[in-house]
Short mmCIF file of C-alpha atoms and ligand atoms in Angstrom, two decimals:
data_model
loop_
_atom_site.label_atom_id
_atom_site.label_comp_id
_atom_site.label_asym_id
_atom_site.label_seq_id
_atom_site.Cartn_x
_atom_site.Cartn_y
_atom_site.Cartn_z
CA MET A 68 0.18 -0.06 0.09
CA SER A 69 1.47 3.41 -0.88
CA LYS A 70 2.02 6.01 1.45
CA ARG A 71 2.31 9.89 1.61
CA VAL A 72 4.50 12.16 3.81
CA LEU A 73 3.75 16.24 4.00
CA HIS A 74 6.61 18.29 4.39
CA VAL A 75 6.37 21.82 6.14
CA VAL A 76 8.69 24.65 5.41
CA GLY A 77 8.27 28.12 5.80
CA ALA A 78 11.38 30.37 6.55
CA ARG A 79 14.90 30.56 5.08
CA PRO A 80 16.64 27.95 7.13
CA ASN A 81 14.15 25.45 6.69
CA PHE A 82 14.65 25.07 3.03
CA MET A 83 18.36 23.45 3.35
CA LYS A 84 17.06 21.01 5.89
CA ILE A 85 14.14 19.74 4.01
CA ALA A 86 16.04 19.36 0.44
CA PRO A 87 18.41 16.42 1.51
CA VAL A 88 15.29 14.65 3.18
CA MET A 89 13.20 15.02 0.21
CA ALA A 90 15.84 13.87 -1.99
CA ALA A 91 16.38 10.58 -0.39
CA LEU A 92 12.91 10.01 0.13
CA ARG A 93 12.44 10.01 -3.65
CA ALA A 94 14.29 6.31 -3.37
CA VAL A 95 11.70 4.68 -1.06
CA PRO A 96 9.03 2.81 -3.37
CA ALA A 97 5.48 3.36 -2.99
CA LEU A 98 6.01 6.71 -1.10
CA GLY A 99 4.33 10.01 -2.50
CA GLN A 100 5.50 13.70 -0.98
CA THR A 101 3.79 16.76 -0.60
CA LEU A 102 5.67 20.04 0.16
CA VAL A 103 4.06 22.86 1.51
CA HIS A 104 5.18 26.58 2.08
CA THR A 105 3.72 28.27 4.57
CA GLY A 106 4.97 31.59 3.06
CA GLN A 107 6.71 32.83 6.60
CA HIS A 108 9.38 34.27 4.47
CA TYR A 109 8.41 35.63 1.15
CA ASP A 110 10.98 38.13 -0.52
CA GLU A 111 12.80 36.43 -3.55
CA LYS A 112 16.10 36.68 -1.62
CA MET A 113 14.35 35.01 1.51
CA ALA A 114 12.82 31.98 -0.07
CA HIS A 115 12.84 31.49 -3.97
CA VAL A 116 16.12 31.56 -4.69
CA PHE A 117 16.55 28.85 -2.11
CA PHE A 118 14.20 26.52 -4.12
CA GLU A 119 16.09 27.36 -7.46
CA GLU A 120 19.52 26.68 -5.89
CA LEU A 121 18.54 23.93 -3.83
CA GLY A 122 16.60 21.86 -6.43
CA LEU A 123 13.57 21.83 -4.40
CA PRO A 124 10.12 21.00 -6.09
CA ARG A 125 7.77 23.83 -6.75
CA PRO A 126 5.62 23.82 -3.43
CA ASP A 127 2.49 21.92 -4.06
CA PHE A 128 0.55 24.37 -1.47
CA ASP A 129 1.68 28.18 -0.94
CA LEU A 130 -0.01 29.20 2.38
CA GLY A 131 1.15 32.70 1.78
CA VAL A 132 0.97 33.72 5.45
CA GLY A 133 3.79 36.46 5.42
CA SER A 134 4.90 38.72 8.48
CA GLY A 135 3.05 39.44 11.70
CA THR A 136 2.89 38.67 15.36
CA HIS A 137 3.94 35.23 16.75
CA ALA A 138 0.17 34.48 17.30
CA GLU A 139 -1.07 35.88 13.74
CA GLN A 140 1.72 34.02 11.91
CA THR A 141 1.42 30.66 13.93
CA GLY A 142 -2.42 30.76 13.81
CA ALA A 143 -2.21 31.58 9.91
CA VAL A 144 -0.29 28.55 9.47
CA MET A 145 -2.52 26.60 11.23
CA VAL A 146 -5.66 27.54 9.71
CA GLY A 147 -4.17 27.08 6.25
CA LEU A 148 -2.61 23.60 7.12
CA GLU A 149 -5.74 22.29 8.75
CA ARG A 150 -7.28 22.55 5.07
CA VAL A 151 -4.44 20.99 3.62
CA LEU A 152 -4.26 18.03 5.55
CA ALA A 153 -7.97 17.36 5.30
CA GLU A 154 -7.40 17.37 1.58
CA VAL A 155 -3.85 15.34 1.36
CA GLU A 156 -4.66 12.78 4.25
CA PRO A 157 -0.95 12.21 4.81
CA ASP A 158 0.19 9.35 6.89
CA LEU A 159 3.21 11.37 8.27
CA VAL A 160 3.99 15.17 8.63
CA VAL A 161 7.73 16.25 8.55
CA VAL A 162 8.59 19.38 10.16
CA VAL A 163 12.12 20.61 10.29
CA GLY A 164 13.88 23.49 12.64
CA ASP A 165 12.37 25.67 14.98
CA VAL A 166 10.71 28.73 13.56
CA ASN A 167 7.18 29.65 13.80
CA SER A 168 6.03 27.65 10.91
CA THR A 169 7.38 24.32 12.70
CA LEU A 170 5.48 24.96 15.87
CA ALA A 171 2.36 25.83 13.66
CA ALA A 172 2.39 22.84 11.91
CA ALA A 173 2.97 20.08 14.65
CA ILE A 174 0.04 21.47 16.65
CA VAL A 175 -2.09 21.26 13.72
CA SER A 176 -0.93 17.66 12.53
CA ALA A 177 -0.98 16.10 16.11
CA LYS A 178 -4.58 17.41 16.53
CA ALA A 179 -5.79 15.90 13.29
CA GLY A 180 -4.40 12.68 14.48
CA VAL A 181 -1.39 12.50 12.00
CA PRO A 182 2.08 11.83 13.45
CA VAL A 183 4.77 14.48 13.34
CA ALA A 184 8.60 13.38 12.22
CA HIS A 185 10.69 16.41 13.71
CA VAL A 186 13.94 16.68 12.00
CA GLU A 187 16.58 18.74 14.44
CA ALA A 188 14.56 17.89 17.42
CA GLY A 189 16.23 17.94 20.92
CA LEU A 190 18.03 21.02 20.77
CA ARG A 191 17.83 23.39 23.78
CA SER A 192 19.19 26.62 24.83
CA ARG A 193 17.03 26.76 28.01
CA ASP A 194 16.19 30.31 27.20
CA LEU A 195 12.58 30.70 27.27
CA THR A 196 12.98 34.23 26.43
CA MET A 197 13.86 33.30 22.70
CA PRO A 198 10.72 32.21 20.68
CA GLU A 199 12.41 29.28 18.88
CA GLU A 200 13.10 27.72 22.30
CA ILE A 201 9.31 27.33 22.99
CA ASN A 202 8.82 26.21 19.15
CA ARG A 203 11.52 23.48 20.14
CA LEU A 204 9.71 22.45 23.49
CA VAL A 205 6.18 22.24 22.02
CA THR A 206 7.15 20.62 18.41
CA ASP A 207 9.20 17.78 20.39
CA ARG A 208 6.71 17.02 23.03
CA LEU A 209 4.12 16.53 19.61
CA SER A 210 6.51 14.80 17.71
CA GLU A 211 6.20 10.81 17.56
CA VAL A 212 9.63 10.51 15.73
CA LEU A 213 12.23 12.68 17.08
CA LEU A 214 15.58 13.03 14.77
CA THR A 215 18.48 14.29 16.41
CA PRO A 216 21.39 16.24 15.03
CA SER A 217 23.80 15.53 17.77
CA ARG A 218 24.16 13.25 21.04
CA ASP A 219 23.08 16.45 23.41
CA GLY A 220 19.52 16.23 21.64
CA ASP A 221 19.20 12.70 22.47
CA ARG A 222 20.06 13.16 26.27
CA ASN A 223 17.90 16.28 26.37
CA LEU A 224 14.78 14.17 24.95
CA LEU A 225 15.75 11.25 27.56
CA ASP A 226 15.82 13.87 30.46
CA GLU A 227 12.34 14.86 28.97
CA GLY A 228 10.92 11.69 29.32
CA VAL A 229 10.73 10.70 25.73
CA ALA A 230 11.22 7.11 25.32
CA PRO A 231 14.15 6.01 23.86
CA GLU A 232 12.67 4.25 20.87
CA ARG A 233 11.08 7.26 19.56
CA ILE A 234 14.88 8.84 19.09
CA HIS A 235 16.88 8.49 16.54
CA PHE A 236 20.33 10.13 16.05
CA VAL A 237 20.74 10.80 12.33
CA GLY A 238 23.30 13.74 12.19
CA ASN A 239 22.82 17.10 10.66
CA VAL A 240 20.71 17.37 7.61
CA MET A 241 22.16 20.93 6.69
CA ILE A 242 25.35 19.89 6.64
CA ASP A 243 24.25 17.37 3.84
CA THR A 244 23.40 20.55 1.73
CA LEU A 245 26.40 22.31 2.58
CA LEU A 246 28.80 19.60 1.46
CA ALA A 247 26.65 18.81 -1.76
CA HIS A 248 27.02 22.54 -2.64
CA ARG A 249 30.44 23.53 -1.20
CA THR A 250 32.44 22.76 -4.33
CA HIS A 251 30.33 24.81 -6.95
CA ALA A 252 29.85 27.99 -4.26
CA PRO A 253 30.81 30.79 -6.83
CA TRP A 254 33.83 32.20 -4.76
CA SER A 255 35.63 33.77 -7.68
CA ASP A 256 32.60 35.99 -8.65
CA VAL A 257 31.73 36.60 -4.64
CA ALA A 258 35.86 37.47 -4.34
CA SER A 259 35.52 40.16 -7.30
CA ARG A 260 32.12 41.34 -6.53
CA TYR A 261 32.77 42.48 -2.80
CA ASP A 262 36.74 42.86 -3.94
CA VAL A 263 38.03 40.79 -1.13
CA ALA A 264 40.94 38.51 -0.64
CA ALA A 265 40.61 34.82 1.01
CA ARG A 266 40.52 35.19 4.87
CA LYS A 267 41.17 38.90 5.00
CA TYR A 268 37.59 39.86 5.41
CA ALA A 269 34.68 38.64 8.05
CA VAL A 270 31.10 37.95 7.48
CA LEU A 271 28.19 39.02 9.96
CA THR A 272 24.67 38.04 10.05
CA LEU A 273 22.18 39.60 12.98
CA HIS A 274 18.44 39.47 13.02
CA ARG A 275 17.38 38.12 16.47
CA PRO A 276 14.82 40.41 18.10
CA ALA A 277 16.85 40.38 21.15
CA ASN A 278 20.01 41.99 19.24
CA VAL A 279 18.05 44.32 17.12
CA ASP A 280 14.69 45.40 18.54
CA ASP A 281 16.02 47.64 21.60
CA PRO A 282 17.97 50.47 19.82
CA ASP A 283 20.54 50.75 22.61
CA ARG A 284 21.38 47.47 22.91
CA PHE A 285 21.68 47.33 18.85
CA ALA A 286 23.66 50.56 19.09
CA THR A 287 26.18 49.17 21.58
CA ILE A 288 26.43 45.96 19.21
CA LEU A 289 27.28 48.22 15.98
CA ASP A 290 29.77 50.12 17.88
CA ARG A 291 31.82 46.65 19.03
CA LEU A 292 31.33 45.47 15.45
CA SER A 293 32.92 48.56 14.17
CA ALA A 294 35.75 47.74 15.49
CA ILE A 295 36.17 44.63 13.89
CA GLY A 296 35.09 46.90 10.89
CA ARG A 297 38.23 48.85 11.07
CA GLU A 298 40.55 46.15 10.82
CA MET A 299 39.20 43.88 8.15
CA PRO A 300 36.28 44.27 5.85
CA VAL A 301 32.92 42.98 7.44
CA ILE A 302 30.28 41.88 4.77
CA PHE A 303 27.15 42.76 6.15
CA PRO A 304 23.96 40.78 4.22
CA ALA A 305 21.53 42.37 6.25
CA HIS A 306 17.52 40.42 7.05
CA PRO A 307 14.89 42.38 6.41
CA ARG A 308 14.27 43.25 10.01
CA THR A 309 17.72 44.44 10.88
CA ALA A 310 17.64 46.73 7.83
CA LYS A 311 14.47 48.23 8.98
CA ARG A 312 15.39 48.68 12.38
CA LEU A 313 18.83 50.03 11.40
CA LEU A 314 16.59 52.83 9.66
CA GLU A 315 13.83 53.14 12.35
CA HIS A 316 16.14 53.51 15.27
CA GLY A 317 18.22 55.70 13.43
CA LEU A 318 21.51 53.88 13.29
CA ILE A 319 22.77 53.94 9.76
CA ASP A 320 25.46 55.97 10.58
CA ARG A 321 26.69 53.72 13.39
CA ALA A 322 27.10 50.88 11.00
CA ARG A 323 29.21 52.88 8.34
CA TYR A 324 32.19 50.56 9.00
CA LEU A 325 30.11 47.80 7.95
CA ARG A 326 29.70 46.83 4.49
CA MET A 327 25.94 46.14 4.22
CA VAL A 328 24.55 44.29 1.35
CA GLU A 329 21.06 42.54 0.65
CA PRO A 330 20.45 38.96 1.74
CA LEU A 331 22.38 36.47 -0.38
CA GLY A 332 21.33 33.53 -2.07
CA TYR A 333 22.57 30.13 -0.64
CA LEU A 334 25.66 29.31 -2.81
CA GLU A 335 27.00 33.07 -2.67
CA PHE A 336 26.84 33.16 1.13
CA LEU A 337 28.32 29.69 1.36
CA ALA A 338 31.35 30.94 -0.78
CA LEU A 339 31.56 33.91 1.29
CA VAL A 340 31.51 32.11 4.79
CA ASP A 341 33.88 29.49 3.62
CA HIS A 342 36.92 31.77 2.71
CA ALA A 343 36.06 34.37 5.45
CA GLY A 344 38.70 34.82 8.06
CA CYS A 345 35.74 34.79 10.69
CA VAL A 346 32.07 35.07 11.03
CA LEU A 347 30.07 37.21 13.21
CA THR A 348 26.60 35.94 14.07
CA ASP A 349 23.35 35.51 15.89
CA SER A 350 22.04 32.85 14.00
CA GLY A 351 21.39 29.21 14.91
CA GLY A 352 22.67 27.29 11.95
CA ILE A 353 26.00 29.11 10.93
CA GLN A 354 27.40 27.94 14.03
CA GLU A 355 27.29 24.80 12.69
CA GLU A 356 28.21 25.36 9.28
CA THR A 357 31.20 27.49 10.61
CA THR A 358 32.23 24.51 12.41
CA VAL A 359 31.86 22.14 9.37
CA LEU A 360 34.21 24.67 7.35
CA GLY A 361 36.66 25.24 10.04
CA VAL A 362 36.08 28.89 10.29
CA PRO A 363 36.30 30.89 13.37
CA CYS A 364 32.70 31.85 14.45
CA PHE A 365 31.64 34.34 17.22
CA THR A 366 28.15 34.41 18.05
CA LEU A 367 26.57 37.16 19.48
CA ARG A 368 24.50 35.41 22.33
CA ASP A 369 24.52 34.38 25.74
CA ASN A 370 23.66 30.80 25.16
CA THR A 371 23.21 28.59 22.19
CA GLU A 372 21.30 25.33 21.78
CA ARG A 373 23.88 23.99 19.83
CA PRO A 374 26.87 23.23 22.41
CA VAL A 375 28.72 20.68 19.99
CA THR A 376 29.75 23.79 18.00
CA ILE A 377 31.45 25.11 20.97
CA GLU A 378 32.69 21.73 22.64
CA GLN A 379 34.08 20.44 19.33
CA GLY A 380 33.55 23.18 16.70
CA THR A 381 34.93 26.43 15.98
CA ASN A 382 32.47 28.44 17.86
CA THR A 383 33.09 31.08 20.50
CA LEU A 384 29.96 32.54 22.60
CA VAL A 385 30.68 36.51 22.98
CA GLY A 386 27.39 37.46 24.53
CA ALA A 387 24.26 38.93 23.40
CA ASP A 388 25.61 42.50 23.59
CA ALA A 389 29.00 41.40 21.80
CA ARG A 390 30.86 42.35 25.05
CA GLY A 391 33.48 39.46 24.41
CA LEU A 392 34.23 40.10 20.60
CA GLY A 393 37.06 42.21 20.88
CA ALA A 394 38.80 39.43 23.26
CA ALA A 395 38.07 36.45 20.81
CA PHE A 396 38.72 38.23 17.62
CA ALA A 397 42.19 39.27 19.03
CA ALA A 398 42.81 35.80 20.11
CA VAL A 399 41.94 34.66 16.29
CA MET A 400 44.26 37.18 14.90
CA ASN A 401 46.85 36.03 17.01
CA GLY A 402 46.90 32.65 15.66
CA GLY A 403 45.18 31.25 19.16
CA GLY A 404 41.51 30.74 17.68
CA LYS A 405 39.88 27.30 17.88
CA HIS A 406 40.31 24.89 15.21
CA GLY A 407 37.73 22.38 15.92
CA ARG A 408 36.41 18.96 14.58
CA VAL A 409 33.66 18.05 12.60
CA PRO A 410 31.00 16.50 15.17
CA GLU A 411 29.66 12.79 14.60
CA LEU A 412 27.47 12.00 11.51
CA TRP A 413 27.65 15.26 10.16
CA ASP A 414 28.94 13.59 7.09
CA GLY A 415 26.52 14.31 4.41
CA HIS A 416 24.41 11.22 4.85
CA ALA A 417 21.91 12.34 7.08
CA GLY A 418 18.99 12.91 4.79
CA LEU A 419 19.57 8.81 3.94
CA ARG A 420 19.39 8.05 7.47
CA VAL A 421 16.31 10.28 8.13
CA ALA A 422 14.56 8.65 5.24
CA GLY A 423 15.66 5.25 6.49
CA VAL A 424 13.77 5.91 9.80
CA LEU A 425 10.59 7.39 8.18
CA ALA A 426 10.51 4.42 5.54
CA ARG A 427 10.43 1.87 8.58
CA PHE A 428 8.02 3.99 10.42
CA LEU A 429 5.85 3.86 7.80
CA GLY A 430 6.18 0.14 7.29
CA LEU A 431 7.85 0.87 3.81
CA ASP A 432 11.19 -0.78 2.08
CA SER A 433 14.03 1.11 3.39
CA VAL A 434 16.51 -0.81 1.42
CA GLY A 435 19.31 1.12 0.13
CA LEU A 436 18.76 3.86 2.61
CA ASP A 437 20.79 2.37 5.61
CA ARG A 438 23.75 4.49 7.06
CA PRO A 439 24.63 3.39 10.41
CA VAL A 440 21.76 5.06 12.79
CA ALA A 441 22.31 5.18 16.24
CA GLY A 442 19.84 5.13 18.84
CA ALA A 443 19.25 7.18 21.89
CA ALA A 444 20.99 4.39 23.67
CA GLY A 445 23.87 4.49 21.21
CA VAL A 446 22.59 1.25 19.98
CA PRO A 447 22.41 0.78 16.14
CA GLN A 448 18.62 0.37 15.26
C1 LIG B 794 12.56 33.81 11.67
C2 LIG B 794 12.74 32.67 12.77
C3 LIG B 794 14.15 32.43 13.04
C4 LIG B 794 15.14 32.46 12.09
C5 LIG B 794 14.66 33.26 10.99
C6 LIG B 794 15.93 33.00 9.89
C7 LIG B 794 10.54 32.61 13.86
C8 LIG B 794 10.12 32.65 15.37
N1 LIG B 794 11.74 33.04 13.75
O1 LIG B 794 12.75 34.91 12.08
O2 LIG B 794 14.08 31.54 14.21
O3 LIG B 794 16.34 32.43 12.62
O4 LIG B 794 13.47 33.39 10.60
O5 LIG B 794 15.74 34.46 9.20
O6 LIG B 794 9.90 31.55 13.39
N2 LIG B 794 10.42 39.99 6.37
C9 LIG B 794 10.63 40.41 5.18
N3 LIG B 794 10.70 39.45 3.86
C10 LIG B 794 10.41 38.18 4.31
C11 LIG B 794 10.62 37.49 5.44
C12 LIG B 794 10.49 38.51 6.87
O7 LIG B 794 10.81 41.63 4.69
O8 LIG B 794 10.68 37.33 3.65
C13 LIG B 794 10.57 40.60 7.39
C14 LIG B 794 9.28 41.27 7.69
O9 LIG B 794 9.55 42.56 8.36
C15 LIG B 794 9.12 40.23 9.36
C16 LIG B 794 10.43 40.29 9.77
O10 LIG B 794 11.12 40.21 8.78
O11 LIG B 794 8.13 41.12 10.22
C17 LIG B 794 10.77 39.29 10.46
O12 LIG B 794 10.18 37.88 9.96
P1 LIG B 794 9.77 36.53 10.52
O13 LIG B 794 9.49 35.70 9.62
O14 LIG B 794 8.51 36.90 11.68
O15 LIG B 794 10.95 36.42 11.59
P2 LIG B 794 12.37 36.26 11.63
O16 LIG B 794 13.06 37.35 11.88
O17 LIG B 794 13.05 36.17 10.03
#
């Protein structure tokens, strides 16, 4: 009997996570896939370019929810997705990451009685002031299949009382996408467009409400970033929220030592990060990408849900107000930065492992998908 999986994506970091999962599931016989884009991100440069570059199929449904408050956005996804679930009647819903679309899809699917699989389960910052932490907690609580990127994810879920047989340590799907595209990321184009030489510049991304919504906090951060901007070019592809706040708060002049550019597509951004001297960010995923690329990463946050990037990778927390940035940057410039290693199962095959787990969950043939998958107790399943 055939089965149908429905995938839900909505915001920029979701697209690179779903691509390897959908690609791997194409090999499962008797499995149909439906892709829903909630439209949480909708600009060409925040969404559409990723579909093209990552070879994602056109979404079967586009809910077009757009921006709004958390309740408006989450509610709009729930209303739209409830109708889609009634029409498609999937056997399983796959959600990725920790954005509002992820949370909304988990709630509405669980209430419709459709099992949910969460890719990137188990990550915890233990900081409930972050909307993403609430999204992670609720999504994991409602998911039947929990696919973790790192061992800390397994431990967090076990500590919360999740049954070990529901936890599958599969590795990091976002790294599948990175490794698949790294060799054809257009470095020479990017280098000439921004007039930069390898390792002689920094890349900056900043978009967390906690960092950019408060004018005083944002001004302090800009001053600390500007100290780096006087030492080397800082290329700053600005998220729309950040660009808007710079104008609203009258802070454009404070950013004059930063080279602000439009948001970049996946391949250009990958080329830029891969050749950077260091990366300054408050993003979640970029902490992981820099760890695999071996580029020093300074994270402008007080905590991270991705501790493996600090313990094993190239990531250093410099505080949400960037107070530790100067010292951390000086250490790297003096050759004392972290070198790090690639965490376990961040090997480019996580999508296959996810597909194997999902095929078995649905009672389908998973031959050819098997890569070593370790369960929560470390026992291959
Ligand atoms: C969302 C996620 C965050 C993720 C980030 C990646 C939540 C709670 N947050 O944050 O975890 O790290 O995506 O980018 O889900 N906007 C545009 N065009 C777009 C999208 C957004 O102009 O295509 C502007 C709008 O002014 C909007 C604002 O950006 O109000 C914020 O967008 P939103 O999706 O609410 O949250 P992000 O900050 O992007």
